[in-house]
XYZ file of C-alpha atoms in Angstrom:
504
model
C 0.000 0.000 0.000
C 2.524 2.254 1.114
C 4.958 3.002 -1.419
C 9.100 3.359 -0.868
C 9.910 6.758 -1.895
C 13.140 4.956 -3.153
C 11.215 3.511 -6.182
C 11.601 7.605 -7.528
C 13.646 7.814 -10.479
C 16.597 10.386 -9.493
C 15.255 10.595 -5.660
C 18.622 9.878 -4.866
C 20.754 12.306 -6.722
C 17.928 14.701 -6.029
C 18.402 14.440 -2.370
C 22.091 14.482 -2.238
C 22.208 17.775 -4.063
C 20.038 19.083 -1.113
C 22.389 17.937 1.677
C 25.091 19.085 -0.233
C 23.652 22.632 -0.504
C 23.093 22.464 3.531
C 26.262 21.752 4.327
C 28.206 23.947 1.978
C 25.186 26.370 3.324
C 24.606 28.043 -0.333
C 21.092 29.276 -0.728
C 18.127 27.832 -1.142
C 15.060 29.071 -2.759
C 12.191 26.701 -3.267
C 9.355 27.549 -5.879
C 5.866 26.440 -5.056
C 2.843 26.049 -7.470
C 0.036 28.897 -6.605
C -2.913 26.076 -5.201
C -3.120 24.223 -2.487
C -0.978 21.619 -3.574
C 1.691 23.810 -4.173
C 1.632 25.560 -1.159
C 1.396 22.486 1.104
C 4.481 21.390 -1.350
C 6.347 24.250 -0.707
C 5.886 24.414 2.894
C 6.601 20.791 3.939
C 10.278 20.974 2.081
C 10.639 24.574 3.853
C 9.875 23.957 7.067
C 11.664 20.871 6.859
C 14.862 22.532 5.591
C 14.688 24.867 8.522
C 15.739 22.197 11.051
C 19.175 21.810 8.864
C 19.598 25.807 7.794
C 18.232 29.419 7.482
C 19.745 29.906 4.656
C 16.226 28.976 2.636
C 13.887 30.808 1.594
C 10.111 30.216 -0.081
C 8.788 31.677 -3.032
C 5.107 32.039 -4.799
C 3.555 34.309 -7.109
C -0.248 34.876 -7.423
C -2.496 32.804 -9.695
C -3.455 35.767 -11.540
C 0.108 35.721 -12.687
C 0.145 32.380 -14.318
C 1.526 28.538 -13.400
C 5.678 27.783 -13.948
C 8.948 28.765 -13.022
C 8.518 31.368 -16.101
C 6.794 33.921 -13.466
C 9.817 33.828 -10.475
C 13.252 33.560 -12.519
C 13.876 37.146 -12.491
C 13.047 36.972 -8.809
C 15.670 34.809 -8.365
C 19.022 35.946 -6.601
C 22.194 36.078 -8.618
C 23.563 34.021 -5.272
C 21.408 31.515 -5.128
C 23.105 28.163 -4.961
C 20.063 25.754 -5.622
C 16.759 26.569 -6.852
C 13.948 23.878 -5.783
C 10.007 23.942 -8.142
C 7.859 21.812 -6.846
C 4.555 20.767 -7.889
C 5.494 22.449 -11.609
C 7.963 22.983 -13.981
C 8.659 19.744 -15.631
C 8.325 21.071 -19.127
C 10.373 24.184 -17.970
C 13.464 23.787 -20.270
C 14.532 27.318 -21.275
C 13.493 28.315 -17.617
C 16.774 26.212 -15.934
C 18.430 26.626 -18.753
C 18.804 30.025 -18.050
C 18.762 29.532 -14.285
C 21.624 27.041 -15.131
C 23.848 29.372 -17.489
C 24.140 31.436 -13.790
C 25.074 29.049 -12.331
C 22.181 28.212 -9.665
C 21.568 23.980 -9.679
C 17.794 22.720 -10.477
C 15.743 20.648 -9.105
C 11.896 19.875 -9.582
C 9.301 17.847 -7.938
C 6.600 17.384 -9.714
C 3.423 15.238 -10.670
C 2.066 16.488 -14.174
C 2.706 15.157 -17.124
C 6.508 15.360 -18.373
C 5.882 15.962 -22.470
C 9.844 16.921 -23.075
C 13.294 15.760 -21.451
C 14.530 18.408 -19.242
C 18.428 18.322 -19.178
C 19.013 21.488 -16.936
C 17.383 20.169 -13.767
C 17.105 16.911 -11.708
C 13.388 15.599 -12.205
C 11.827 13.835 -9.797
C 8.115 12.961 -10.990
C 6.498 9.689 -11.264
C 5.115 10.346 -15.012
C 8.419 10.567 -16.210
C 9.801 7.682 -18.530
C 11.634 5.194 -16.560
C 10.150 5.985 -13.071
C 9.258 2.638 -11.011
C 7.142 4.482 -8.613
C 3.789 2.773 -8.898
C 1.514 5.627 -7.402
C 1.203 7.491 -10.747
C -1.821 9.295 -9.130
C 0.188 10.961 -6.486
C 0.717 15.187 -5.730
C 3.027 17.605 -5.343
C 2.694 17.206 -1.172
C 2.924 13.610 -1.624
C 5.547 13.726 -3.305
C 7.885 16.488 -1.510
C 6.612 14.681 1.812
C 8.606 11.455 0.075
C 11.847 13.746 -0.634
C 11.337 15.160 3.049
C 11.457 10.983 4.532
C 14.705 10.529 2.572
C 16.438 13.479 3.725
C 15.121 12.223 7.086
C 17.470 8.578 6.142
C 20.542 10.644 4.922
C 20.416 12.989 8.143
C 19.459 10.272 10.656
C 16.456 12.557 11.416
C 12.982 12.416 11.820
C 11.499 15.703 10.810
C 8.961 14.839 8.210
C 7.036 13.147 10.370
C 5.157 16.195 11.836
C 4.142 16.741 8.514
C 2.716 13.301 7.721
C -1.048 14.805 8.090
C -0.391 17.456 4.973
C -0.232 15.260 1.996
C -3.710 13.698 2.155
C -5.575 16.928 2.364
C -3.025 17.658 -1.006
C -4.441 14.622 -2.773
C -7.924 15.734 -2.101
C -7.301 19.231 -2.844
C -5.695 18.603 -6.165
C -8.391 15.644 -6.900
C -6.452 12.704 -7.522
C -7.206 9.388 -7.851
C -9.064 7.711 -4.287
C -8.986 4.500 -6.266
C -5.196 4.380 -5.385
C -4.279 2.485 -2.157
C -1.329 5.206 -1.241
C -4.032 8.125 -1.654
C -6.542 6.243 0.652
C -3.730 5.801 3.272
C -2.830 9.421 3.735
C -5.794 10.669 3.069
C -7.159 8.305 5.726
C -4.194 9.642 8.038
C -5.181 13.608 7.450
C -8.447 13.001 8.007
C -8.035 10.527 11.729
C -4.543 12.210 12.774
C -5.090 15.587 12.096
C -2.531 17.596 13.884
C -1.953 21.195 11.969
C -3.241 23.560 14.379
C -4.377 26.060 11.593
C -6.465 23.852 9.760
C -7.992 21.965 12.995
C -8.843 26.005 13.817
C -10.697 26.257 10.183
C -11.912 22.846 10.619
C -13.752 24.322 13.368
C -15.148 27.717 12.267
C -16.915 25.584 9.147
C -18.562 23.732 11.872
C -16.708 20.652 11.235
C -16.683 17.740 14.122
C -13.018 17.098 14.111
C -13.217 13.430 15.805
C -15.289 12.599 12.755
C -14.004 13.711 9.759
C -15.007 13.391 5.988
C -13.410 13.656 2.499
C -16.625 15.890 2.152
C -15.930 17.775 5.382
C -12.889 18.815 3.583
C -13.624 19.436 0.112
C -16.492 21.743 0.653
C -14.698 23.535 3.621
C -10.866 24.791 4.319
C -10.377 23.235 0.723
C -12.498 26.317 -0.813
C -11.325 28.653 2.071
C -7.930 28.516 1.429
C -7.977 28.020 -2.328
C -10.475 30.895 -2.234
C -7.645 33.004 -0.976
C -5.331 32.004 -3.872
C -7.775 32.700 -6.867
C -8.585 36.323 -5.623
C -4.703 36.800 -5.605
C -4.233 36.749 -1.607
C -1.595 33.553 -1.179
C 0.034 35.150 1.418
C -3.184 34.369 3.445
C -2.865 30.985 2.940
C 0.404 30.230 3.786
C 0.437 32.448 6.367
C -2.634 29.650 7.614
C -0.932 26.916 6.691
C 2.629 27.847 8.261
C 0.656 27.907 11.557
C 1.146 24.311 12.463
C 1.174 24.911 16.104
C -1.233 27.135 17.782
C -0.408 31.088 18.116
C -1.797 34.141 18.476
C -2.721 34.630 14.449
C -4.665 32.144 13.485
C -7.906 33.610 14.608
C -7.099 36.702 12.614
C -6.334 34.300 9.504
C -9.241 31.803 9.676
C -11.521 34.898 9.973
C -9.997 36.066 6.631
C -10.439 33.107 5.021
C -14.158 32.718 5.937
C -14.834 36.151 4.280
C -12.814 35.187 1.406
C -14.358 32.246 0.749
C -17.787 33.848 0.996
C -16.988 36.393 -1.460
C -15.466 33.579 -3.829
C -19.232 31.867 -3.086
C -21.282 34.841 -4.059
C -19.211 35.407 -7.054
C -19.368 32.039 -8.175
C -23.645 32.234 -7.726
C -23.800 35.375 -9.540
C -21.758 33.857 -12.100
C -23.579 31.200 -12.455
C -26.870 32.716 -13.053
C -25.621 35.043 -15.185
C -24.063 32.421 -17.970
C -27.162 29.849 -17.488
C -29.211 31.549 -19.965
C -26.204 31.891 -22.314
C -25.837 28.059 -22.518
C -26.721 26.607 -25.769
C -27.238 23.073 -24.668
C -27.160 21.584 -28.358
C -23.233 22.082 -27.541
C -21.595 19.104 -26.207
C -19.205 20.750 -24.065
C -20.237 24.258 -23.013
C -17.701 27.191 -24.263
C -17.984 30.376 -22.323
C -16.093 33.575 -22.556
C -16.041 35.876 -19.328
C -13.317 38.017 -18.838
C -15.226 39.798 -15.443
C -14.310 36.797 -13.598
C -10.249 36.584 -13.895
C -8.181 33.569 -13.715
C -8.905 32.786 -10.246
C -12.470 32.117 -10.780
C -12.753 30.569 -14.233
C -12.175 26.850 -13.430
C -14.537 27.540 -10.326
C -17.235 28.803 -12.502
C -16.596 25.894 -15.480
C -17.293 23.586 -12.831
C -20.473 24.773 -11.591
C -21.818 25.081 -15.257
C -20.483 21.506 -15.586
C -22.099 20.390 -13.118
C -25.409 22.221 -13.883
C -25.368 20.753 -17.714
C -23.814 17.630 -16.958
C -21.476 17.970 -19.546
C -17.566 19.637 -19.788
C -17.205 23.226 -19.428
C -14.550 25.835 -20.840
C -14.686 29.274 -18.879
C -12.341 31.917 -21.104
C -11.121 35.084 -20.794
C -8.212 37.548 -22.257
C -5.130 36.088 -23.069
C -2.123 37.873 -24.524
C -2.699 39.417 -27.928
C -5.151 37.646 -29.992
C -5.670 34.502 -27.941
C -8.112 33.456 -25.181
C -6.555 31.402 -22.010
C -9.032 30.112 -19.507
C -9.813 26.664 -17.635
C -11.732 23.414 -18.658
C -13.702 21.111 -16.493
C -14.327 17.578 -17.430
C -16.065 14.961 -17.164
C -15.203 11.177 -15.291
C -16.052 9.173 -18.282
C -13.153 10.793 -20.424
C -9.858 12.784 -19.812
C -10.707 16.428 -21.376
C -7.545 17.091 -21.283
C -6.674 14.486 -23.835
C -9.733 15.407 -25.763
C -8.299 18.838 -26.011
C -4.608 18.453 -26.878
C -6.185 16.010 -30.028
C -8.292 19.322 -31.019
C -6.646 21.465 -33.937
C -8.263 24.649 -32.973
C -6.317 24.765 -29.168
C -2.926 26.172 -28.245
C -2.004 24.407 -25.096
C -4.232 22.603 -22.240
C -2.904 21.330 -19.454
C -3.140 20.101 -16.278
C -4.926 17.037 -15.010
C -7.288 14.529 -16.518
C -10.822 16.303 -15.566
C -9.213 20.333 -14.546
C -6.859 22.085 -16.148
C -5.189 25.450 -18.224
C -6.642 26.065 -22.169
C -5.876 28.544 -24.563
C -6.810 28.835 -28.146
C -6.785 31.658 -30.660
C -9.939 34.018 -30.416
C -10.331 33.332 -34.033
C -10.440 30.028 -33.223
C -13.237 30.068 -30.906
C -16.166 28.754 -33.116
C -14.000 26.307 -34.829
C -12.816 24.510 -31.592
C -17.275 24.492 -30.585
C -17.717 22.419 -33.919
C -14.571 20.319 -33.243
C -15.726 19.211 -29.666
C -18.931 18.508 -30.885
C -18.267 16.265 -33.741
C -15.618 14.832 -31.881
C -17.996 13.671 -29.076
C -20.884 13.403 -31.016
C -21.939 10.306 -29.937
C -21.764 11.826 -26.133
C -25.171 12.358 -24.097
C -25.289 13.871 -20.969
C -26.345 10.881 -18.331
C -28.637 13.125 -15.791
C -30.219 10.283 -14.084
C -29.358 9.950 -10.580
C -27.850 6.552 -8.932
C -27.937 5.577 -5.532
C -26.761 3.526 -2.563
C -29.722 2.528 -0.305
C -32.803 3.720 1.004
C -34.146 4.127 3.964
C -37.349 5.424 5.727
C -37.393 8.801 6.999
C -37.925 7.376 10.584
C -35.210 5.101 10.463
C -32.789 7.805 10.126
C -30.639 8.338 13.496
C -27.359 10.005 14.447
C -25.839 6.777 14.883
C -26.582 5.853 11.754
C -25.506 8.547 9.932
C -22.484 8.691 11.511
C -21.376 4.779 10.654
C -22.688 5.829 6.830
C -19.819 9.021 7.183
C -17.463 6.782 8.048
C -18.044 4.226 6.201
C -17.959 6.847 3.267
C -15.015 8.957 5.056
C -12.670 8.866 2.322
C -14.234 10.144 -1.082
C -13.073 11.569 -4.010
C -12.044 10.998 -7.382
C -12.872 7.506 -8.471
C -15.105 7.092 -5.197
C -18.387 9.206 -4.735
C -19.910 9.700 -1.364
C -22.734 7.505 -0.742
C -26.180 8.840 -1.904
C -29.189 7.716 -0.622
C -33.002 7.413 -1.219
C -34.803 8.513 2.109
C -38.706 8.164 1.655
C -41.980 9.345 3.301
C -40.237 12.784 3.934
C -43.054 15.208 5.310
C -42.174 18.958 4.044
C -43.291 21.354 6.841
C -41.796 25.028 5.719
C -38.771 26.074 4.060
C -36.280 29.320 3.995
C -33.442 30.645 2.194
C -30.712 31.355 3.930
C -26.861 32.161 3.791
C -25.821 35.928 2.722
C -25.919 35.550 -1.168
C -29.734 33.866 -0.301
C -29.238 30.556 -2.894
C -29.231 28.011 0.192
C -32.692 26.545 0.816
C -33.361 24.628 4.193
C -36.799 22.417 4.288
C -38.135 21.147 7.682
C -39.137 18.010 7.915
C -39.994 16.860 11.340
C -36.732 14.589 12.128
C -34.686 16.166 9.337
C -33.856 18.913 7.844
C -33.075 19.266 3.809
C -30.327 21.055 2.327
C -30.273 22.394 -1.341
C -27.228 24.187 -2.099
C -26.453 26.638 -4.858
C -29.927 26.892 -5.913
C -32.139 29.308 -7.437
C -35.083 31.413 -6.963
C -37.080 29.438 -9.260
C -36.237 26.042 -7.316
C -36.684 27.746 -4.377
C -40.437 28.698 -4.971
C -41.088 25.439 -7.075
C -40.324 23.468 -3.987
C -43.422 21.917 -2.368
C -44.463 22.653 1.269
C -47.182 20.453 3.085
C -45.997 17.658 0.783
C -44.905 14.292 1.076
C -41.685 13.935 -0.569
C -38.795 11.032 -1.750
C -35.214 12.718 -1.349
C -32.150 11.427 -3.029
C -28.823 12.810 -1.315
C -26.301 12.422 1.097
C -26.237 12.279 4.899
C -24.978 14.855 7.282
C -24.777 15.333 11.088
C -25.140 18.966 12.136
C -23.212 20.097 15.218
C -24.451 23.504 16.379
C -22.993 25.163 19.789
C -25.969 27.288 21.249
C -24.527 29.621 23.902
C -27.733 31.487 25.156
C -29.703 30.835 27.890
C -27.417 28.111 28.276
C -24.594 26.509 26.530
C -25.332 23.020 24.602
C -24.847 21.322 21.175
C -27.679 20.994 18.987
C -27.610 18.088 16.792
C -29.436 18.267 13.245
C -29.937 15.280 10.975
C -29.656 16.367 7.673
C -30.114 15.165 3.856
C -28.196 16.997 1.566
C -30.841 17.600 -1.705
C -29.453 16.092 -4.829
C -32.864 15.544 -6.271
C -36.947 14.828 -5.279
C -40.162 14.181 -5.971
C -43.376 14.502 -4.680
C -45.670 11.559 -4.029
C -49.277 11.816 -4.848
């Protein structure tokens, strides 16, 4: 299951280059991707460093600026003595090259796909040709947190070990594959040994019950916070959270941030998505919108909530340099877009992963690449019926047994769904919209309470009071802390509205 980070093609020479830079103590810089891959990347090998020398020092740039080494090089110090990307820059040539003719060593740990050889730097990544490492599903965290364990064997230390609870929450940030045994394990270890203090702090103030733990919990919590932070240009919020892995005076101040930056990023992304719904032609088999309001942060955001409204892929666009547009794409699980999109004549570049990624194309080119998708996937159809798990009765719902569903379902993800279930004989007593951008609905139904996220006016008002209703969803456990007139913990059972109807 577990994987020896041995097995990495050029771990070795990789790591000795690292010692050797400690002991002669030249400087360090280390390069870290602008998501929260990247920065949990970036900070493992930095903090870890810091036990060996202070001669180190961590880099970023914002999202708006772009992905790659490309964006730091001139940042770089003429006395730098090794220079350190992780979680990009394997296709980087010309940027080591140059870093190289000054005479500054390069490394790179990375997980995307390698599509050239890269003679200026030492490549670790497990997609590159001759690598034995079996986990070709892994991160950039993963992945630095292996480098980290080796350094640990050639310094007879045992540093990376505090950071052991980072590269889960990486794999489920960056959505890679649960169907891996490696993933399951760490993610299985973030999500039981949780130890960071800033994210058990976040954890918290999203209402999150930290002895029980989801995949879910995550992903639609400090996942969004703190990636809400990057993509409106603020990293320096995140790591400042994320460097808090013992408890101190800031992280109040931080996780308080974050909230209101992650509600922005929410409103933004409902506004957004009621403004392109009418837009859509759905006779399109992937959905091709061009937005340049929203800025690079919040295209891929917005592609997948029109992706997941249309059940179908989704390219959000704006201004590129010169003529071109650049933007992100949002697949599907059935097919890698991104594979789709490199065979397509009308598109520059896309890259990225299998199902999220970078695209840009000519603007000239726009119409051409619509036709191309859709004879290219014209025997595609948009699947909108709804599978699930079980049902149950609405009285046979408890705590107890929502709780051994969650954990049954703890780890989730790519490859591995939450479970959904069909809970019948639901009685609908009122309903209100809540939240500050209004597009959360909350139905009482005696026992339970229903949850429909992101929705509209229009399903808001359709939705049936005084009705007897079958709910498909998921199960949740609501921990409230009521302070006035005296202090205890509500408890709300709750279905999570993926779709109903009403019985006559």
């Amino acid at each position: 299951m577990i994987h020896s980070p041995y097995l990495l093609k050029n771990i070795d020479e990789l790591v000795t280059r690292i010692i050797k830079a400690i002991k002669k103590n030249l400087k360090i810089i280390i390069f870290g991707d602008c998501d929260f891959d990247g920065a949990v990347s970036g900070i493992e090998l930095y903090k870890l460093l810091l036990n060996f020398t202070d001669n180190v020092e961590l880099k970023f740039v914002e999202r708006s600026t772009g992905h790659g080494s490309q964006h730091i090089i001139e940042e770089i110090p003429d006395d730098t003595g090794l220079y350190i990307a992780v979680d990009s820059s394997s296709n980087d040539v010309e940027e080591m090259k140059y870093l190289a003719s000054k005479g500054i060593e390069c490394l790179i740990i990375d997980h995307h796909t390698v599509t050239i050889n890269n003679p200026y730097a030492i490549l670790v990544n497990p997609q590159q040709e001759g690598c034995k490492y079996p986990n070709k599903n892994s991160c950039g965290g993963l992945l630095v947190y292996k480098v980290c364990q080796v350094i640990d064997d050639y310094m007879n230390t045992n540093f990376s070990e505090k950071y052991k609870d980072l590269p889960g929450l990486a794999l489920l940030a960056d959505m890679m594959s649960m169907m891996e045994p490696e993933n399951r394990y760490y993610v299985n270890y973030s999500l039981s040994q949780l130890s960071h203090a800033g994210l058990k702090f976040l954890f918290e103030g999203m209402n999150c019950d930290l002895a029980n733990l989801t995949s879910t919990d995550f992903l639609y919590g400090p996942s969004p916070a703190i990636t809400a932070a990057t993509r409106l240009d603020n990293i320096k919020l995140a790591i400042d959270l994320l460097m808090c892995d013992e408890l101190n005076d800031k992280i109040e101040l931080i996780v308080g941030e974050l909230l209101k930056a992650n509600e922005y990023r929410k409103q933004v992304q409902a506004e957004a998505l009621e403004r392109l719904k009418p837009t859509i032609n759905t006779e399109n088999k992937v959905i091709i919108v061009v937005d340049p309001t929203l800025g690079k942060g919040l295209n891929g955001l917005v592609g997948q909530e029109l992706s997941k409204y249309f059940n179908r892929p989704a390219i959000v666009l704006g201004y590129g340099e010169d003529d071109t547009y650049a933007g992100s794409y949002r697949g599907l699980e059935e097919f890698s877009m991104m594979d789709l999109l490199n065979e397509c004549d009308n598109v520059i570049f896309a890259a990225g992963h299998a199902g999220a990624g970078g695209i840009g194309l000519k603007r000239d080119d726009l119409s051409k690449l619509q036709d191309e998708l859709n004879f290219k996937l014209s025997d595609f159809e948009a699947d909108n019926s709804i599978e699930y798990d079980l049902e149950f009765d609405v009285n046979e719902i408890n705590e107890k047994t929502i709780l051994q569903i969650n954990d049954f379902y703890r780890i989730s993800g790519q490859g591995i769904k939450p479970g959904k279930f069909l809970i019948k004989n639901v009685f609908s007593e009122d309903k209100k919209l809540m939240g500050k951008t209004k597009n959360t609905i909350k139905v009482f139904c005696g026992p339970v309470a229903l949850m429909k996220f992101k929705a509209d006016e229009t399903y808001y008002n359709n939705f049936p009071i005084f009705a007897e209703l079958d709910v498909v969803g998921t199960l949740n456990m609501n921990y409230w802390k009521k302070f006035k007139p005296k202090f205890e913990i509500v408890k709300t059972m709750q279905v999570f509205i993926e779709d109903y109807k009403e019985n006559n």
